[in-house]
mmCIF file of C-alpha atoms in Angstrom:
data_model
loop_
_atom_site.group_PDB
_atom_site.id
_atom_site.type_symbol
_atom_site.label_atom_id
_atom_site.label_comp_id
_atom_site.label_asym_id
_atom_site.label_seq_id
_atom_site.Cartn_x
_atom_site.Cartn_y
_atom_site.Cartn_z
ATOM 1 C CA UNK A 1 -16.219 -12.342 11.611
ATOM 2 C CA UNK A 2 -13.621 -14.739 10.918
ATOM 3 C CA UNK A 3 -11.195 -16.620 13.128
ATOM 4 C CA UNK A 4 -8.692 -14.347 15.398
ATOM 5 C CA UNK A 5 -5.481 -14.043 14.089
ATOM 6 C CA UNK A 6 -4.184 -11.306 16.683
ATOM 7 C CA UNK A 7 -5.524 -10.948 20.698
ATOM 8 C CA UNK A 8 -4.059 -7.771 22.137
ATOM 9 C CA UNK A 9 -4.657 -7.550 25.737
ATOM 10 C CA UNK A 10 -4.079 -4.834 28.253
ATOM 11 C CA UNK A 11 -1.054 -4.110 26.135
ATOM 12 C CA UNK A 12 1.405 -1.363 27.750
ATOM 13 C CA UNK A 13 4.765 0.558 27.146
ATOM 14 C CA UNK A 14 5.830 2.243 29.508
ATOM 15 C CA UNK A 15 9.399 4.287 28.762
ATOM 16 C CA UNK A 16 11.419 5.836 31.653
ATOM 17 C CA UNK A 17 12.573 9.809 31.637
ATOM 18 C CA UNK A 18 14.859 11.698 33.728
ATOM 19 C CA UNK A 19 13.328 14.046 36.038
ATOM 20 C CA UNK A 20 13.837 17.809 35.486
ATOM 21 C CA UNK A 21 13.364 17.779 39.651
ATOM 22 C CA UNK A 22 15.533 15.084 40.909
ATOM 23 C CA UNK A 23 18.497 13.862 39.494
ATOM 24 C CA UNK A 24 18.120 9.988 40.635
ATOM 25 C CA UNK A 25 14.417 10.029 40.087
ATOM 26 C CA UNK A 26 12.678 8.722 36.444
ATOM 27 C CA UNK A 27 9.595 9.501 35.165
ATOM 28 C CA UNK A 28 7.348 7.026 32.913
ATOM 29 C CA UNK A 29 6.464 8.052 29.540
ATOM 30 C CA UNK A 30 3.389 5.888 28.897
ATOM 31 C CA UNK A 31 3.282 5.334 25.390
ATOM 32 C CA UNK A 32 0.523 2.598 25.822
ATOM 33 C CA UNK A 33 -1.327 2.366 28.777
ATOM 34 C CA UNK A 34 -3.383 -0.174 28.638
ATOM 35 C CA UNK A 35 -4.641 -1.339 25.146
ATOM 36 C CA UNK A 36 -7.339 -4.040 23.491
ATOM 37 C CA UNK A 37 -7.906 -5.263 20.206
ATOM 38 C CA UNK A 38 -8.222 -8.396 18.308
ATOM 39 C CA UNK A 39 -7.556 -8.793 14.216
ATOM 40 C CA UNK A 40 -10.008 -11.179 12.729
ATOM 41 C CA UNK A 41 -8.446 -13.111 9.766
ATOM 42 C CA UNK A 42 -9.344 -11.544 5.913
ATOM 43 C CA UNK A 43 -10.021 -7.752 7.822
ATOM 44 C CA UNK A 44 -8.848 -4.849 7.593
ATOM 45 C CA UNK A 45 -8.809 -3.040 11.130
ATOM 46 C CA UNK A 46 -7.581 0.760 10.827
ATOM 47 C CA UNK A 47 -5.765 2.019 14.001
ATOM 48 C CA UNK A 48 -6.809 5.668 13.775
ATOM 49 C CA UNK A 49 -5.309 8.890 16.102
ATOM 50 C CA UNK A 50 -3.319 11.454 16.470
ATOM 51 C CA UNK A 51 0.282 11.760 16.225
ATOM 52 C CA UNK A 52 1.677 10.708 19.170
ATOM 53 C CA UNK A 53 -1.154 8.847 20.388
ATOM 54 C CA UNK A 54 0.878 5.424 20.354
ATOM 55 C CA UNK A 55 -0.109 3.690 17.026
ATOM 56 C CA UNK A 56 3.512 3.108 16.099
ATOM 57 C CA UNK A 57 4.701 1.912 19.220
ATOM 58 C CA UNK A 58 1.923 -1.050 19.011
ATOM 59 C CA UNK A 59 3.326 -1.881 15.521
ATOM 60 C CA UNK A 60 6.737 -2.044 17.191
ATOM 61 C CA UNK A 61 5.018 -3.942 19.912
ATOM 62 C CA UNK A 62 3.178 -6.636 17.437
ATOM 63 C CA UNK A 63 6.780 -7.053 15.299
ATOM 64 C CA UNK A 64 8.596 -7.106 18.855
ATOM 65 C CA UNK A 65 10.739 -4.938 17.443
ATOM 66 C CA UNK A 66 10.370 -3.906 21.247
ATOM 67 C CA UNK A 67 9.709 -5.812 24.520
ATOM 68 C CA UNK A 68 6.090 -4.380 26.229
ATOM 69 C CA UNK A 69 6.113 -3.259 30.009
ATOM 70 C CA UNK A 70 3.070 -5.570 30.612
ATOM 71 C CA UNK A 71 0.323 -7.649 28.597
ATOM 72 C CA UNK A 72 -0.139 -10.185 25.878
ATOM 73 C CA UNK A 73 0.206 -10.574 22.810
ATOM 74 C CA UNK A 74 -1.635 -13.715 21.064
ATOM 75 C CA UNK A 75 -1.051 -14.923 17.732
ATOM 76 C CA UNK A 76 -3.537 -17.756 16.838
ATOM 77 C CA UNK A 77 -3.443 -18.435 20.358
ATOM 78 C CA UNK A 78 0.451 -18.399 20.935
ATOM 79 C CA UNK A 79 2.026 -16.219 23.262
ATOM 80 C CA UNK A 80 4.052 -14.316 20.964
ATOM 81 C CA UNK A 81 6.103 -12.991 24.634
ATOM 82 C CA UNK A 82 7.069 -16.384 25.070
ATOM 83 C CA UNK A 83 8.359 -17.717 21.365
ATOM 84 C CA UNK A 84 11.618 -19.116 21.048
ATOM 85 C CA UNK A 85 13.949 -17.753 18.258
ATOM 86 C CA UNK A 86 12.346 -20.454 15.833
ATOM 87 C CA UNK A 87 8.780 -19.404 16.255
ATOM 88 C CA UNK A 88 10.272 -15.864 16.006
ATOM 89 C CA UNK A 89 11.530 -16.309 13.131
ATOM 90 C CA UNK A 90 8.014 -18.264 11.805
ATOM 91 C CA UNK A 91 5.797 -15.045 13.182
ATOM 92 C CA UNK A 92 7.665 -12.536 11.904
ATOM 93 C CA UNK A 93 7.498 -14.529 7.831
ATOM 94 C CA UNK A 94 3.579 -14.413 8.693
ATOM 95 C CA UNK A 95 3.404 -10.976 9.761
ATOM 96 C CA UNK A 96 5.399 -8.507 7.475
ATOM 97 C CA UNK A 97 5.317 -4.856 7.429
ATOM 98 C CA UNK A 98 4.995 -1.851 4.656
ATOM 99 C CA UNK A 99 6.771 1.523 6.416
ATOM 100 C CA UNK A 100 5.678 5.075 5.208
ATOM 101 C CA UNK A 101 8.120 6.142 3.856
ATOM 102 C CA UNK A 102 8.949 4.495 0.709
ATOM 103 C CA UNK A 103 12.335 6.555 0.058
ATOM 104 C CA UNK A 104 13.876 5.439 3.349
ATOM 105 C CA UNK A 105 12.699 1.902 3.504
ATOM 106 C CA UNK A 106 14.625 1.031 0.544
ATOM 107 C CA UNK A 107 17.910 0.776 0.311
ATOM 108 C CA UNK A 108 19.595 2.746 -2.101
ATOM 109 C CA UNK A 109 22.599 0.787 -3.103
ATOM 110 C CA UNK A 110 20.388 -2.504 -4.100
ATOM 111 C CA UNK A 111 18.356 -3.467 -7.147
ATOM 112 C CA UNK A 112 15.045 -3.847 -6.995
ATOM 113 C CA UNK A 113 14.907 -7.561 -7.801
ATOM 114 C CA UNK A 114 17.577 -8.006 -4.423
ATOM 115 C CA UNK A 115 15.465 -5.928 -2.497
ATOM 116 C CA UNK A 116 12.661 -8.516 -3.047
ATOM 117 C CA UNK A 117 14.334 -11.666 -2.745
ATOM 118 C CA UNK A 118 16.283 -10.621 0.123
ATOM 119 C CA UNK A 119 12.853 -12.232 2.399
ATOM 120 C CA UNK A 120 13.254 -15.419 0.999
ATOM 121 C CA UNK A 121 16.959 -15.908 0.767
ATOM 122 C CA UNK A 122 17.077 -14.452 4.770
ATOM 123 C CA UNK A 123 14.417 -17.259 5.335
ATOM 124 C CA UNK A 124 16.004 -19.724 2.965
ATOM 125 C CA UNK A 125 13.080 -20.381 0.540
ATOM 126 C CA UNK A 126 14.077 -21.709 -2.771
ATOM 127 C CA UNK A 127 17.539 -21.875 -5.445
ATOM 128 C CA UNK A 128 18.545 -17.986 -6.567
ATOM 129 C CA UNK A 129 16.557 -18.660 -9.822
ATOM 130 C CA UNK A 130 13.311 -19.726 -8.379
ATOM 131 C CA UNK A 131 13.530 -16.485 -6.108
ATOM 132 C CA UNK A 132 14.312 -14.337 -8.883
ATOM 133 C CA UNK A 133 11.176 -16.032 -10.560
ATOM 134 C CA UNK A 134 8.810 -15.286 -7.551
ATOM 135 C CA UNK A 135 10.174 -11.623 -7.571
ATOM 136 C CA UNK A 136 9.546 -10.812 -10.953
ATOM 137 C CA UNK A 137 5.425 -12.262 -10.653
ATOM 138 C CA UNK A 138 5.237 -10.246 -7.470
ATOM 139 C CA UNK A 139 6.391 -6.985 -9.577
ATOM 140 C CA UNK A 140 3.994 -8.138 -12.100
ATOM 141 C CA UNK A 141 1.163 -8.524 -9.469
ATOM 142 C CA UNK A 142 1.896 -4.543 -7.730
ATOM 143 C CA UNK A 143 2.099 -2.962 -11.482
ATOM 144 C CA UNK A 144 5.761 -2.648 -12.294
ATOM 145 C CA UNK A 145 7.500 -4.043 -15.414
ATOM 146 C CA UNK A 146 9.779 -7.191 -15.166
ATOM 147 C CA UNK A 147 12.836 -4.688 -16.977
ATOM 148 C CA UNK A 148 12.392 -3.084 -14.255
ATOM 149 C CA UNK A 149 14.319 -5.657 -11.999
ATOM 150 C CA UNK A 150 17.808 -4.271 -12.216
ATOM 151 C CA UNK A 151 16.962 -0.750 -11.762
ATOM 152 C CA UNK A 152 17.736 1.159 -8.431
ATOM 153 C CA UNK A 153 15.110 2.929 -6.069
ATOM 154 C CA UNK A 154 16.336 6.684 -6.915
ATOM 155 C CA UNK A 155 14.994 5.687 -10.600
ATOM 156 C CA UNK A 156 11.317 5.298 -9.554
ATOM 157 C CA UNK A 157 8.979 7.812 -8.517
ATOM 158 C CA UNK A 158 7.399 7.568 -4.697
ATOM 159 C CA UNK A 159 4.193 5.339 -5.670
ATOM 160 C CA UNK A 160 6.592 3.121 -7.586
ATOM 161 C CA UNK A 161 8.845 2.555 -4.453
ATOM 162 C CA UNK A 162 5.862 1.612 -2.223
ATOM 163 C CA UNK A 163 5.130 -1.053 -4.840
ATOM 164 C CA UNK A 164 8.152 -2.189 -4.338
ATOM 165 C CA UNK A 165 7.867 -2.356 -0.724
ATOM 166 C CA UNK A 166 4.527 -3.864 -0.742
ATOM 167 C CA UNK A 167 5.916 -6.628 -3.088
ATOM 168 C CA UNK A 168 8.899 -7.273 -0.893
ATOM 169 C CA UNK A 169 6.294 -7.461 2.493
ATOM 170 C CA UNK A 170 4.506 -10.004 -0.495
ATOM 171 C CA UNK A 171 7.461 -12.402 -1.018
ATOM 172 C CA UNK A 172 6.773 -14.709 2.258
ATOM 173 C CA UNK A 173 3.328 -15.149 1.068
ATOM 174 C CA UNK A 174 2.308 -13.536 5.202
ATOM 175 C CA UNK A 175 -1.049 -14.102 6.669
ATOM 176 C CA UNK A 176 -0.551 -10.417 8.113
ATOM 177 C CA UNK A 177 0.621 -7.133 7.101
ATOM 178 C CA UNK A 178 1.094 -4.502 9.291
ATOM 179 C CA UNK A 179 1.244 -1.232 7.364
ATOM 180 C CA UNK A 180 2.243 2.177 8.517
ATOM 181 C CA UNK A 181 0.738 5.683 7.156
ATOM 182 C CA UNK A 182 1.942 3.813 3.970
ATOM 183 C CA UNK A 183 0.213 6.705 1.928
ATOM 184 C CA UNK A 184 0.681 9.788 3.649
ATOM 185 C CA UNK A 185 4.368 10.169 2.221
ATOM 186 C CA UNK A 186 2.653 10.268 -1.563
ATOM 187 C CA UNK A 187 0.980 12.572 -3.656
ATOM 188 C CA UNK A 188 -3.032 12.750 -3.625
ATOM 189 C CA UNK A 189 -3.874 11.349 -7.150
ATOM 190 C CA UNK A 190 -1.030 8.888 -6.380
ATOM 191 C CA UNK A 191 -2.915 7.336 -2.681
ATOM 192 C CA UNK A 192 -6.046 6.370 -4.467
ATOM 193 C CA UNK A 193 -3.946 3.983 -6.455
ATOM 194 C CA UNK A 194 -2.217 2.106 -3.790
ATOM 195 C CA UNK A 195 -4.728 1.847 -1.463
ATOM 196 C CA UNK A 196 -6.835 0.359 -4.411
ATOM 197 C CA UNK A 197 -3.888 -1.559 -4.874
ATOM 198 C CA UNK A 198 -3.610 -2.492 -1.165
ATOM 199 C CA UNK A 199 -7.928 -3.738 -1.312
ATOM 200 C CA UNK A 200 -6.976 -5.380 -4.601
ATOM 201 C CA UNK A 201 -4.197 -7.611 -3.255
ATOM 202 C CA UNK A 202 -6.488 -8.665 -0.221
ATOM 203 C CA UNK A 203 -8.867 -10.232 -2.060
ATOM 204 C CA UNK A 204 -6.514 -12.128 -4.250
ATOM 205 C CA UNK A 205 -4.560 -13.247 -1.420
ATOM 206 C CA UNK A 206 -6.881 -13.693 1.316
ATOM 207 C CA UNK A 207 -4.781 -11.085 3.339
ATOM 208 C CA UNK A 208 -5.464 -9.413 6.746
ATOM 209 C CA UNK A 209 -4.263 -5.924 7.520
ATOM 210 C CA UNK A 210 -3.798 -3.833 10.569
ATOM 211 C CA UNK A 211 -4.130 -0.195 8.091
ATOM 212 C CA UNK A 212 -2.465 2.650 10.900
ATOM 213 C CA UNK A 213 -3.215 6.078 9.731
ATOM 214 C CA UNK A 214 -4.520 9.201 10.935
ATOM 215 C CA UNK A 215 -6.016 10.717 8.138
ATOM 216 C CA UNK A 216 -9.779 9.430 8.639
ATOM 217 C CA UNK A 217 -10.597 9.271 4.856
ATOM 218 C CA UNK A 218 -8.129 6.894 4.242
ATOM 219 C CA UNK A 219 -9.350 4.757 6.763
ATOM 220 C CA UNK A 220 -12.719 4.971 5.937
ATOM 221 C CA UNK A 221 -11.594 3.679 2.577
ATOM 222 C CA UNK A 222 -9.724 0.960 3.180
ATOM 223 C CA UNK A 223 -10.865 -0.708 6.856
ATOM 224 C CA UNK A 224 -13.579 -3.219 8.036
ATOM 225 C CA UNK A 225 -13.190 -2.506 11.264
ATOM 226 C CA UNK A 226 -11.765 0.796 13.369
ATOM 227 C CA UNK A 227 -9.955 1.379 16.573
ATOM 228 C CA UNK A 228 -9.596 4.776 17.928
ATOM 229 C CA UNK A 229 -6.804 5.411 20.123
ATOM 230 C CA UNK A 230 -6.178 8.842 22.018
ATOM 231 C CA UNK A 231 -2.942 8.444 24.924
ATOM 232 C CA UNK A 232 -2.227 5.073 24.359
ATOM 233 C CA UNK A 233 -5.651 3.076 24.993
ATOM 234 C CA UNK A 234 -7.907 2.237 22.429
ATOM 235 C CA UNK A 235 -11.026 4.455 23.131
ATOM 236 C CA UNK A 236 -13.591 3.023 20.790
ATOM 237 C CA UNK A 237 -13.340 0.360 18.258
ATOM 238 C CA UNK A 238 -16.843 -0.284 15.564
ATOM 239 C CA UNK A 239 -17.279 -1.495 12.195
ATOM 240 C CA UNK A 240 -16.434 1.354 9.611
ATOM 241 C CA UNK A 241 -20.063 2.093 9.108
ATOM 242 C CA UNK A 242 -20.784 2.187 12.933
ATOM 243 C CA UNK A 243 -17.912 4.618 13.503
ATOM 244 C CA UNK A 244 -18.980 6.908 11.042
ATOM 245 C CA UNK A 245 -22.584 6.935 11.080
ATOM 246 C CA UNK A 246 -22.742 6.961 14.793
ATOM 247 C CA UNK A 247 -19.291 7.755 16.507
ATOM 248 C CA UNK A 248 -20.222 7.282 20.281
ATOM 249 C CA UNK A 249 -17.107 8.456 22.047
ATOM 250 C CA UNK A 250 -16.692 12.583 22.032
ATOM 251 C CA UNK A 251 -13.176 12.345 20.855
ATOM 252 C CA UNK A 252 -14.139 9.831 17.936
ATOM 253 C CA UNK A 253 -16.970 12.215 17.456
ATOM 254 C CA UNK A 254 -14.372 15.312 17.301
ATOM 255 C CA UNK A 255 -12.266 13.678 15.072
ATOM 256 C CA UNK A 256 -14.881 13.258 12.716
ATOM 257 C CA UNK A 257 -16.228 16.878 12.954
ATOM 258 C CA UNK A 258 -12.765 17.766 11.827
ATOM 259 C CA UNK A 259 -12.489 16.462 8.770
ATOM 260 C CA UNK A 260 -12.379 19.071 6.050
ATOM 261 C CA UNK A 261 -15.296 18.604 3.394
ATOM 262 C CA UNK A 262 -14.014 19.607 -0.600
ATOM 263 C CA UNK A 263 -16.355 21.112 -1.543
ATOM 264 C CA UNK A 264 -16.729 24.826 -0.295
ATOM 265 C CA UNK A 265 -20.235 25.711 -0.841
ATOM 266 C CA UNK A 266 -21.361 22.838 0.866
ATOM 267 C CA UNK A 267 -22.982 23.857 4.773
ATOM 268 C CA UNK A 268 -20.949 20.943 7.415
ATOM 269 C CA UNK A 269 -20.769 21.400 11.233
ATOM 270 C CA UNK A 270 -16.777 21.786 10.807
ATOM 271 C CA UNK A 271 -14.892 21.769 14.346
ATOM 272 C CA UNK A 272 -11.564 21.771 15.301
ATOM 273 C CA UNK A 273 -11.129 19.835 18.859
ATOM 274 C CA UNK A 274 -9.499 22.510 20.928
ATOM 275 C CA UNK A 275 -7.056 22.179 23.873
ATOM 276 C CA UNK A 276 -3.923 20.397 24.110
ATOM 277 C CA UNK A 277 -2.957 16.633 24.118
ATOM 278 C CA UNK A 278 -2.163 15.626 27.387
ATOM 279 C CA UNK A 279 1.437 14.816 28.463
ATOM 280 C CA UNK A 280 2.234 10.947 28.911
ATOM 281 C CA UNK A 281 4.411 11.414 31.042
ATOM 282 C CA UNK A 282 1.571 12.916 33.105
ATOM 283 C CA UNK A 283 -1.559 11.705 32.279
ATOM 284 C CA UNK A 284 -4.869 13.333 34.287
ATOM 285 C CA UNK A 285 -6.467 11.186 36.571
ATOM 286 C CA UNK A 286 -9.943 9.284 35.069
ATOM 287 C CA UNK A 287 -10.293 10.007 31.697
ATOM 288 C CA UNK A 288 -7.179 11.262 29.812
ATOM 289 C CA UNK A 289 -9.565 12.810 27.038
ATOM 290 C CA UNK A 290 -11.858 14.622 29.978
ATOM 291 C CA UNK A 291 -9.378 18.184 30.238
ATOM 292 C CA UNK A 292 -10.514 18.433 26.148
ATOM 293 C CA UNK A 293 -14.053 17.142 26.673
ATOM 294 C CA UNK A 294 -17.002 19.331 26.347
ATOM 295 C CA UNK A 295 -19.323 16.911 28.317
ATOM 296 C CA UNK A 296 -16.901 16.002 31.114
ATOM 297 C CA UNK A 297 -17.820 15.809 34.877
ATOM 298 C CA UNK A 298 -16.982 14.893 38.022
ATOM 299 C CA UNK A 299 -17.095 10.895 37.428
ATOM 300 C CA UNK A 300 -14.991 11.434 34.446
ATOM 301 C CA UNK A 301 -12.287 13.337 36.182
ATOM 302 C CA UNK A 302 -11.819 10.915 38.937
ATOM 303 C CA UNK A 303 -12.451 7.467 37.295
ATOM 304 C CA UNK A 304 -10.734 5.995 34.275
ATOM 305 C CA UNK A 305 -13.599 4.159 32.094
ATOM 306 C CA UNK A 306 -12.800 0.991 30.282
ATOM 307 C CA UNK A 307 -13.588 -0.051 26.967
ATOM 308 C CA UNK A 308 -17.409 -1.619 27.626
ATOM 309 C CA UNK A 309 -19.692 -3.198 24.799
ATOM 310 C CA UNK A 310 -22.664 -1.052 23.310
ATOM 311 C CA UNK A 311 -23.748 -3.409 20.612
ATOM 312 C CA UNK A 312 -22.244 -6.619 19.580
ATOM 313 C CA UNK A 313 -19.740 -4.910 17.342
ATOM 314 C CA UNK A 314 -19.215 -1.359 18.657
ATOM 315 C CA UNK A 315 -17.667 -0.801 22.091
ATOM 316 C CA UNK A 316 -16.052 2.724 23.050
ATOM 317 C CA UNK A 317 -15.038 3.988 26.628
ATOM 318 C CA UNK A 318 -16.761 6.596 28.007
ATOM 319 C CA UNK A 319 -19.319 6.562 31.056
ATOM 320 C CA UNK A 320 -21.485 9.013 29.595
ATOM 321 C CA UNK A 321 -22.668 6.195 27.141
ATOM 322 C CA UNK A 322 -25.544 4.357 28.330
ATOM 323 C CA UNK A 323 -25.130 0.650 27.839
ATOM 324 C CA UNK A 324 -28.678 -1.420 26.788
ATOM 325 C CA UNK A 325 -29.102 -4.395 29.335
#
């Protein structure tokens, strides 16, 4: 593994909500609760999970789009809690962000050669023509034409608009980009060509990505590394090959069980994880996946596991997984 770019530790969000029993009373809505990670520089690490689980909220967290409740957030070994508005304003050119969906992330009213040098006139990089320049080989190096430059985004299709989004996260040359179900918005045959583009563009710019998503495939596709998150903690984080050849957490293992296989005469052990996501606002005590968990007993409902190393590159936490000493 390379050198750590990002250290997420015991990150939390915790978001207060009236009570329906007591008018001067708030609940917590605990979008995170706790979470752990670390992005190694020149991986991909997919953040996998349901909806709601709280994968958005730590992109909000790592732009600080949003303030956390509690923990810390370490870029190259800076407190990114602490910055002042110059080192802001330095993190945020290294880390840049693609959204999902490519229709409302542009706006409408500009061309596409403004939307792209927008970054580096906001960050004061260059004369007008040499940022016009570096837009037009950034449009070159996503696959769209340099007459393309004064069109508007209605004129492009929806893979043609993330392009233009990825080249706009491009333009500050960032160590870092965040992106954010940046496929799930476009058609099938179209996905296959920007994530190639996305693995393409890593290579050739020594990029790192955080890939969010919760469609496994994709994931499984594009990422070195996974995290799984279910009720904002990070429940088991492997290699790609690990986590799919030998998921060791029951919801990780769930998740994989229900992924639908194409073709239909093939025999798979297809299973839909029943039961209901548990409310954040009132998360069960020990394990928040035990209510849904087939193997669950009485350690599991009373004491919350944390996230313990099985092999040198695959922890998950669960205490029904025996760890080698």
């Amino acid at each position: 593994m390379g050198k750590t770019l990002l250290s997420v530790k015991n990150l939390q969000k915790h978001y207060p909500v009236k009570s329906n029993d007591h008018l001067f009373r708030s609940d917590w809505l605990k979008a995170l609760d706790g979470v752990d990670f670390e992005i190694f520089e020149g991986e991909t690490l997919g953040l996998v999970g349901e909806s709601g689980c709280g994968k958005s909220t730590t992109r909000r967290m790592l732009l600080r789009i949003e303030p956390p409740t509690a923990g810390k957030i370490d870029y190259q070994g800076v407190d990114l809690l602490h910055m002042h508005a110059a080192e802001l304003k330095a993190y945020r050119r290294n880390v840049q962000m693609v959204y999902q969906d490519p229709y409302s992330s542009l706006d409408p009213k500009w061309k596409v050669i403004n939307l792209i040098t927008e970054p580096l006139r906001i960050h004061g990089i260059g004369t007008s023509s040499q940022r016009t320049e570096k837009a037009v080989e950034l449009m070159r190096l996503v696959g769209l034409r340099e007459e393309c430059k004064s069109a508007y985004p209605h004129e492009f299709s929806g893979g043609q608009r993330q392009r233009i989004c990825i080249a706009r996260a491009l333009a500050l040359d960032p160590q870092i980009i965040i992106a954010d179900e940046p496929v799930s918005a476009l058609d099938v045959s179209i996905q296959a060509q920007v994530l190639n583009l996305f693995k393409e563009l890593k290579h050739r710019l020594n990029l790192t990505y955080l890939f969010i998503s919760h469609d496994l495939n994709v994931i499984r596709y594009i990422s070195d590394r996974v995290a799984v998150m279910y009720l904002g903690k990070i429940v088991e984080t492997a290699t790609t090959e690990e986590l799919f050849e030998n998921p060791l957490h029951p919801y990780t293992n769930a998740l994989l069980k229900a992924i639908p296989v194409p073709n239909p005469r093939e025999k798979y052990d297809f299973k839909i994880l029943g039961g209901e996501v548990p409310s954040p606002i009132n998360t069960p005590d020990g394990c928040a996946f035990h209510p849904r968990c087939e193997y669950a007993d009485d350690r599991c409902r009373s004491e919350l596991p944390g996230l313990k190393s099985i092999t040198e590159t695959h922890s998950a936490a669960c205490h029904l997984i025996n760890v080698p000493k």
